[in-house]
Amino acid sequence: MHSHTWPSRRGVLTGLAATAAGTALSACGPKTPGGGTTLNMWGGVPPENGPNDVIAAFEKKHPKLKVKYHRYVNDPQGNVKLDTALQGGAPIDVYFSYGLQYLAQRVKSGLAADLTDRVQKDQAFTSLADPERSEAVWFDGKLHSLVCARDPHLVFVNQDLLAEAGVTIPEKWTIDDFTKAAEAIAGKNRYGMLFYPDTPRITLGADNYYARGGRKSRFADPAYREYGRAWRDALDKKIAFPYEEVVAQKLDVYQHTPFLQGKVGLWIASTFNTRYISDTKEFPRDFKVSALPMPRVPGEKYWNPGFIGNDICINPKTRHKEAAWDLARFWMIPDGSVPMIKGGRVPYLLDGIDDETIMKELLGKDREKVYDVESVRRVLLDKDTRIPVDTVATGYAGVYKAFMESRAKMLLGETSVDDWVTTLKKRADQAIAKDS
Amino acid sequence: MAAAPAPATAAARRRDAPAPRAGRPGRPRRARHTDGTAGWWFIAPNLVGMLLFTLIPVVAAVLIAFTDWDVVSGLGGVRFTGLANFTELLSDDRFWHSFKLTGIYTGVSVPLSVLFGLGLAIALNRPVPGRAALRTIFFLPYIVNQVAIGMTWLLLLNPSSGMVNEVLRSVGIDDPPAWFASSDWALPAFMIMAVWGGVGYAAVIYLAALQDLPTDLYEAAAIDGAGPWRRFTTITWPALVPTTTFVFVTLVISVSQSFGLVVLITQGGPGDSTRVLPAFIYQSGFEYYRFGYASAAGLLTFVCVLVLTLSFWRFQKGRALYDD
């Protein structure tokens, strides 16, 4: 009876099309209500761990610019989400890439703007601009990102356990000193080390998975066999934390619990773990934490097995190239990089930031109670620390997977060290060949 | 009897339709159209949703299976490769390893779930006190959040402090399994979880079917001297064949697609000991950026499940006792 109130079928289709078009167009509207510009930024760090503060400082300095921060989880799904958004033309102006594999893919696919000219003309970036000196990754003589964090690895020490064991550690300690200290600390329900030091990366440095410029894997190098043997030995002697527990508690990803519970004396970890150590409410304890440099392998080269990364990229499709550059640049200079320290990100460019500020931001207000601050300062800000910069990522996902999967089996005692190395080399070579 | 018979055909219905209102020529034709439009409006949200989130992705997945595509390079990077992904899959040891694991995982956990589910349903198909509550309790695992299930089992099966190993140690097993931390025991641990989740589901379906069975057949069989086992094999089981097929098929589909718990608990490890097909597909796509290869593996998995399902339906034909 009231059928005349319904629109025609054509009307329905037109309406749906209009709604879809409206939705699509609304996503492209980066204008803020006050007439300024809104920049969209994607990053993996939770906004409360620094990005919110950086953005607030940026917006204060650039009142006509607003920044909308979208957090993506830095896992395979999160990265595919970012890639599809970039490819699909989603309004992303600036984004972070974590790891060479993802950065290289994005550069190869034209998803990261060439920043070479801008970097070379900018006085703040003189150390980045020279390919010979720079620790950023260059692609065919071009720079497509601003590397903004350094993440050296440290050995965190439970001072009470070390004192109880009565061990004195020399300033430049070796891998043998490390093992001896761990052995002295180990006891009933207590372990000397969580993980064994990554000696292949310490001695081989950058691209330690690759040989011949990325055409083959490097797992035939004796450094891997020795690493496997030493860790397996430490597990058998109950010096190292049981690997069954590492797997069961998923400590490959979040490693801090056994150390903060006082079950482990020596913990090799990234700098960002200070955010867990500083959290005495969540992890109450009595002992103080000091830091030691990574142990050396006598007669071999000495690298810190950490990473330099957190690359800021600019989407080449951005309609706000200047504003996007302003934001990326701001993240690198002290106004933008200092607020990120409290989340465990030590700035790549340290010019204009004094040591005290880094210690204060990184270790928190209770630092004197929680840490031997001087030891952390000494290790973390050591000017001689050399962090390798990888340049090869051929079949990296497959190579890394092969390494992790086969290593787990070896450390669980399901395969011998020799079989591990043989299997690993074969699988890694296959992954490289597939991607070559 | 006195009511007028309904028009038998569409033409007759049109003839019997009320006359158009005076002053609105041509409305009946319009009215028929608009009635149809109203229907379109009602189903439009569902239709759009299905088109966007089911039909298009399914068609796209099938098409992508015949390409080499890494997503990052955009649509311009799509390269048609014909059957290359499928031929590579058939010679890929990793794929066959995952295929075997999925077969073992499904082949053990589904029959056990069905068997225990049937037993439980028969036990509950009597005047047991608190039957409704028990039914709910047994069905709960099927509807509880997967993350909660995963975390609970991780704690229960922790090698050193888990409750299961504590019990095993207390009965004299000094070296109990390391469960998720062992390549040999991780898959059996997932099977235990699958059976735990599947039993309640199977039991509830069986219980509904059991309560529908005609009691007169049992009474007649009892009069003829048939014992409980004979009554089960000649009446209950044949009557439950369609239900069994349904439970089997739905559990096979659900178990063979287990993904969330594997990713949450082991990510396919230790080593590759729990990398079942869904995890293989995920790794190929999301970790190796080989979306064509992943789609091809997905398509092969779909074909296998389809063949299995059709086999079940064919198998049940002629074996069921239908109550006509």
mmCIF file of N, CA and C in Angstrom, chain A residues 64-107:
data_model
loop_
_atom_site.group_PDB
_atom_site.id
_atom_site.type_symbol
_atom_site.label_atom_id
_atom_site.label_comp_id
_atom_site.label_asym_id
_atom_site.label_seq_id
_atom_site.Cartn_x
_atom_site.Cartn_y
_atom_site.Cartn_z
ATOM 1 N N LYS A 64 50.008 24.545 12.418
ATOM 2 C CA LYS A 64 49.081 24.251 11.317
ATOM 3 C C LYS A 64 49.103 22.785 10.897
ATOM 4 N N LEU A 65 49.962 22.033 11.560
ATOM 5 C CA LEU A 65 50.032 20.608 11.207
ATOM 6 C C LEU A 65 49.515 19.756 12.361
ATOM 7 N N LYS A 66 48.699 18.787 12.012
ATOM 8 C CA LYS A 66 48.221 17.811 13.002
ATOM 9 C C LYS A 66 48.727 16.438 12.560
ATOM 10 N N VAL A 67 49.024 15.597 13.538
ATOM 11 C CA VAL A 67 49.508 14.263 13.191
ATOM 12 C C VAL A 67 48.587 13.212 13.794
ATOM 13 N N LYS A 68 48.172 12.305 12.941
ATOM 14 C CA LYS A 68 47.341 11.195 13.406
ATOM 15 C C LYS A 68 48.235 9.965 13.386
ATOM 16 N N TYR A 69 48.466 9.387 14.560
ATOM 17 C CA TYR A 69 49.384 8.245 14.647
ATOM 18 C C TYR A 69 48.585 6.945 14.652
ATOM 19 N N HIS A 70 48.925 6.065 13.750
ATOM 20 C CA HIS A 70 48.249 4.768 13.672
ATOM 21 C C HIS A 70 49.265 3.709 14.041
ATOM 22 N N ARG A 71 48.981 2.970 15.097
ATOM 23 C CA ARG A 71 49.933 1.954 15.518
ATOM 24 C C ARG A 71 49.655 0.636 14.778
ATOM 25 N N TYR A 72 50.656 0.084 14.126
ATOM 26 C CA TYR A 72 50.513 -1.262 13.571
ATOM 27 C C TYR A 72 51.457 -2.172 14.316
ATOM 28 N N VAL A 73 51.030 -3.415 14.504
ATOM 29 C CA VAL A 73 51.880 -4.349 15.244
ATOM 30 C C VAL A 73 52.980 -4.836 14.298
ATOM 31 N N ASN A 74 54.214 -4.752 14.768
ATOM 32 C CA ASN A 74 55.336 -5.126 13.913
ATOM 33 C C ASN A 74 55.503 -6.647 13.859
ATOM 34 N N ASP A 75 54.505 -7.302 13.292
ATOM 35 C CA ASP A 75 54.601 -8.738 13.043
ATOM 36 C C ASP A 75 54.238 -8.960 11.578
ATOM 37 N N PRO A 76 54.302 -10.197 11.077
ATOM 38 C CA PRO A 76 54.030 -10.392 9.649
ATOM 39 C C PRO A 76 52.690 -9.811 9.213
ATOM 40 N N GLN A 77 51.635 -10.042 10.001
ATOM 41 C CA GLN A 77 50.323 -9.519 9.612
ATOM 42 C C GLN A 77 50.302 -7.998 9.582
ATOM 43 N N GLY A 78 50.908 -7.396 10.600
ATOM 44 C CA GLY A 78 50.935 -5.939 10.681
ATOM 45 C C GLY A 78 51.676 -5.329 9.503
ATOM 46 N N ASN A 79 52.762 -5.980 9.098
ATOM 47 C CA ASN A 79 53.537 -5.448 7.978
ATOM 48 C C ASN A 79 52.794 -5.590 6.654
ATOM 49 N N VAL A 80 52.085 -6.700 6.487
ATOM 50 C CA VAL A 80 51.287 -6.853 5.266
ATOM 51 C C VAL A 80 50.174 -5.798 5.261
ATOM 52 N N LYS A 81 49.622 -5.533 6.429
ATOM 53 C CA LYS A 81 48.576 -4.508 6.539
ATOM 54 C C LYS A 81 49.124 -3.149 6.075
ATOM 55 N N LEU A 82 50.323 -2.829 6.535
ATOM 56 C CA LEU A 82 50.932 -1.563 6.123
ATOM 57 C C LEU A 82 51.204 -1.560 4.614
ATOM 58 N N ASP A 83 51.728 -2.664 4.105
ATOM 59 C CA ASP A 83 52.045 -2.728 2.670
ATOM 60 C C ASP A 83 50.794 -2.581 1.805
ATOM 61 N N THR A 84 49.717 -3.273 2.198
ATOM 62 C CA THR A 84 48.492 -3.173 1.393
ATOM 63 C C THR A 84 47.919 -1.767 1.495
ATOM 64 N N ALA A 85 48.047 -1.150 2.656
ATOM 65 C CA ALA A 85 47.540 0.226 2.810
ATOM 66 C C ALA A 85 48.348 1.174 1.920
ATOM 67 N N LEU A 86 49.665 0.978 1.889
ATOM 68 C CA LEU A 86 50.513 1.834 1.049
ATOM 69 C C LEU A 86 50.200 1.610 -0.433
ATOM 70 N N GLN A 87 50.057 0.351 -0.804
ATOM 71 C CA GLN A 87 49.764 0.043 -2.204
ATOM 72 C C GLN A 87 48.367 0.511 -2.602
ATOM 73 N N GLY A 88 47.431 0.356 -1.668
ATOM 74 C CA GLY A 88 46.040 0.694 -1.972
ATOM 75 C C GLY A 88 45.766 2.182 -1.971
ATOM 76 N N GLY A 89 46.766 2.990 -1.672
ATOM 77 C CA GLY A 89 46.588 4.435 -1.705
ATOM 78 C C GLY A 89 45.947 4.997 -0.448
ATOM 79 N N ALA A 90 46.031 4.278 0.667
ATOM 80 C CA ALA A 90 45.511 4.815 1.935
ATOM 81 C C ALA A 90 46.310 6.074 2.285
ATOM 82 N N PRO A 91 45.676 7.012 2.959
ATOM 83 C CA PRO A 91 46.374 8.269 3.239
ATOM 84 C C PRO A 91 47.452 8.119 4.310
ATOM 85 N N ILE A 92 48.602 7.601 3.899
ATOM 86 C CA ILE A 92 49.744 7.490 4.821
ATOM 87 C C ILE A 92 50.814 8.443 4.297
ATOM 88 N N ASP A 93 51.305 9.308 5.155
ATOM 89 C CA ASP A 93 52.326 10.261 4.727
ATOM 90 C C ASP A 93 53.721 9.799 5.167
ATOM 91 N N VAL A 94 53.781 9.361 6.424
ATOM 92 C CA VAL A 94 55.070 8.945 6.986
ATOM 93 C C VAL A 94 54.859 7.607 7.682
ATOM 94 N N TYR A 95 55.829 6.711 7.586
ATOM 95 C CA TYR A 95 55.672 5.431 8.286
ATOM 96 C C TYR A 95 57.041 4.899 8.714
ATOM 97 N N PHE A 96 56.987 3.968 9.645
ATOM 98 C CA PHE A 96 58.223 3.326 10.122
ATOM 99 C C PHE A 96 58.363 1.938 9.516
ATOM 100 N N SER A 97 59.588 1.586 9.176
ATOM 101 C CA SER A 97 59.907 0.211 8.773
ATOM 102 C C SER A 97 60.865 -0.345 9.811
ATOM 103 N N TYR A 98 60.658 -1.611 10.175
ATOM 104 C CA TYR A 98 61.545 -2.236 11.162
ATOM 105 C C TYR A 98 62.226 -3.443 10.525
ATOM 106 N N GLY A 99 63.510 -3.355 10.325
ATOM 107 C CA GLY A 99 64.255 -4.470 9.741
ATOM 108 C C GLY A 99 64.514 -4.251 8.263
ATOM 109 N N LEU A 100 65.678 -4.752 7.847
ATOM 110 C CA LEU A 100 66.103 -4.551 6.463
ATOM 111 C C LEU A 100 65.169 -5.224 5.462
ATOM 112 N N GLN A 101 64.653 -6.397 5.847
ATOM 113 C CA GLN A 101 63.816 -7.145 4.911
ATOM 114 C C GLN A 101 62.624 -6.302 4.431
ATOM 115 N N TYR A 102 61.922 -5.694 5.369
ATOM 116 C CA TYR A 102 60.738 -4.904 5.013
ATOM 117 C C TYR A 102 61.134 -3.616 4.291
ATOM 118 N N LEU A 103 62.192 -2.991 4.773
ATOM 119 C CA LEU A 103 62.633 -1.738 4.146
ATOM 120 C C LEU A 103 63.021 -1.995 2.689
ATOM 121 N N ALA A 104 63.791 -3.053 2.466
ATOM 122 C CA ALA A 104 64.260 -3.353 1.104
ATOM 123 C C ALA A 104 63.083 -3.626 0.170
ATOM 124 N N GLN A 105 62.102 -4.368 0.664
ATOM 125 C CA GLN A 105 60.923 -4.667 -0.160
ATOM 126 C C GLN A 105 60.186 -3.383 -0.543
ATOM 127 N N ARG A 106 60.062 -2.493 0.428
ATOM 128 C CA ARG A 106 59.306 -1.250 0.167
ATOM 129 C C ARG A 106 60.062 -0.337 -0.785
ATOM 130 N N VAL A 107 61.372 -0.298 -0.623
ATOM 131 C CA VAL A 107 62.163 0.540 -1.532
ATOM 132 C C VAL A 107 62.067 -0.022 -2.949
#
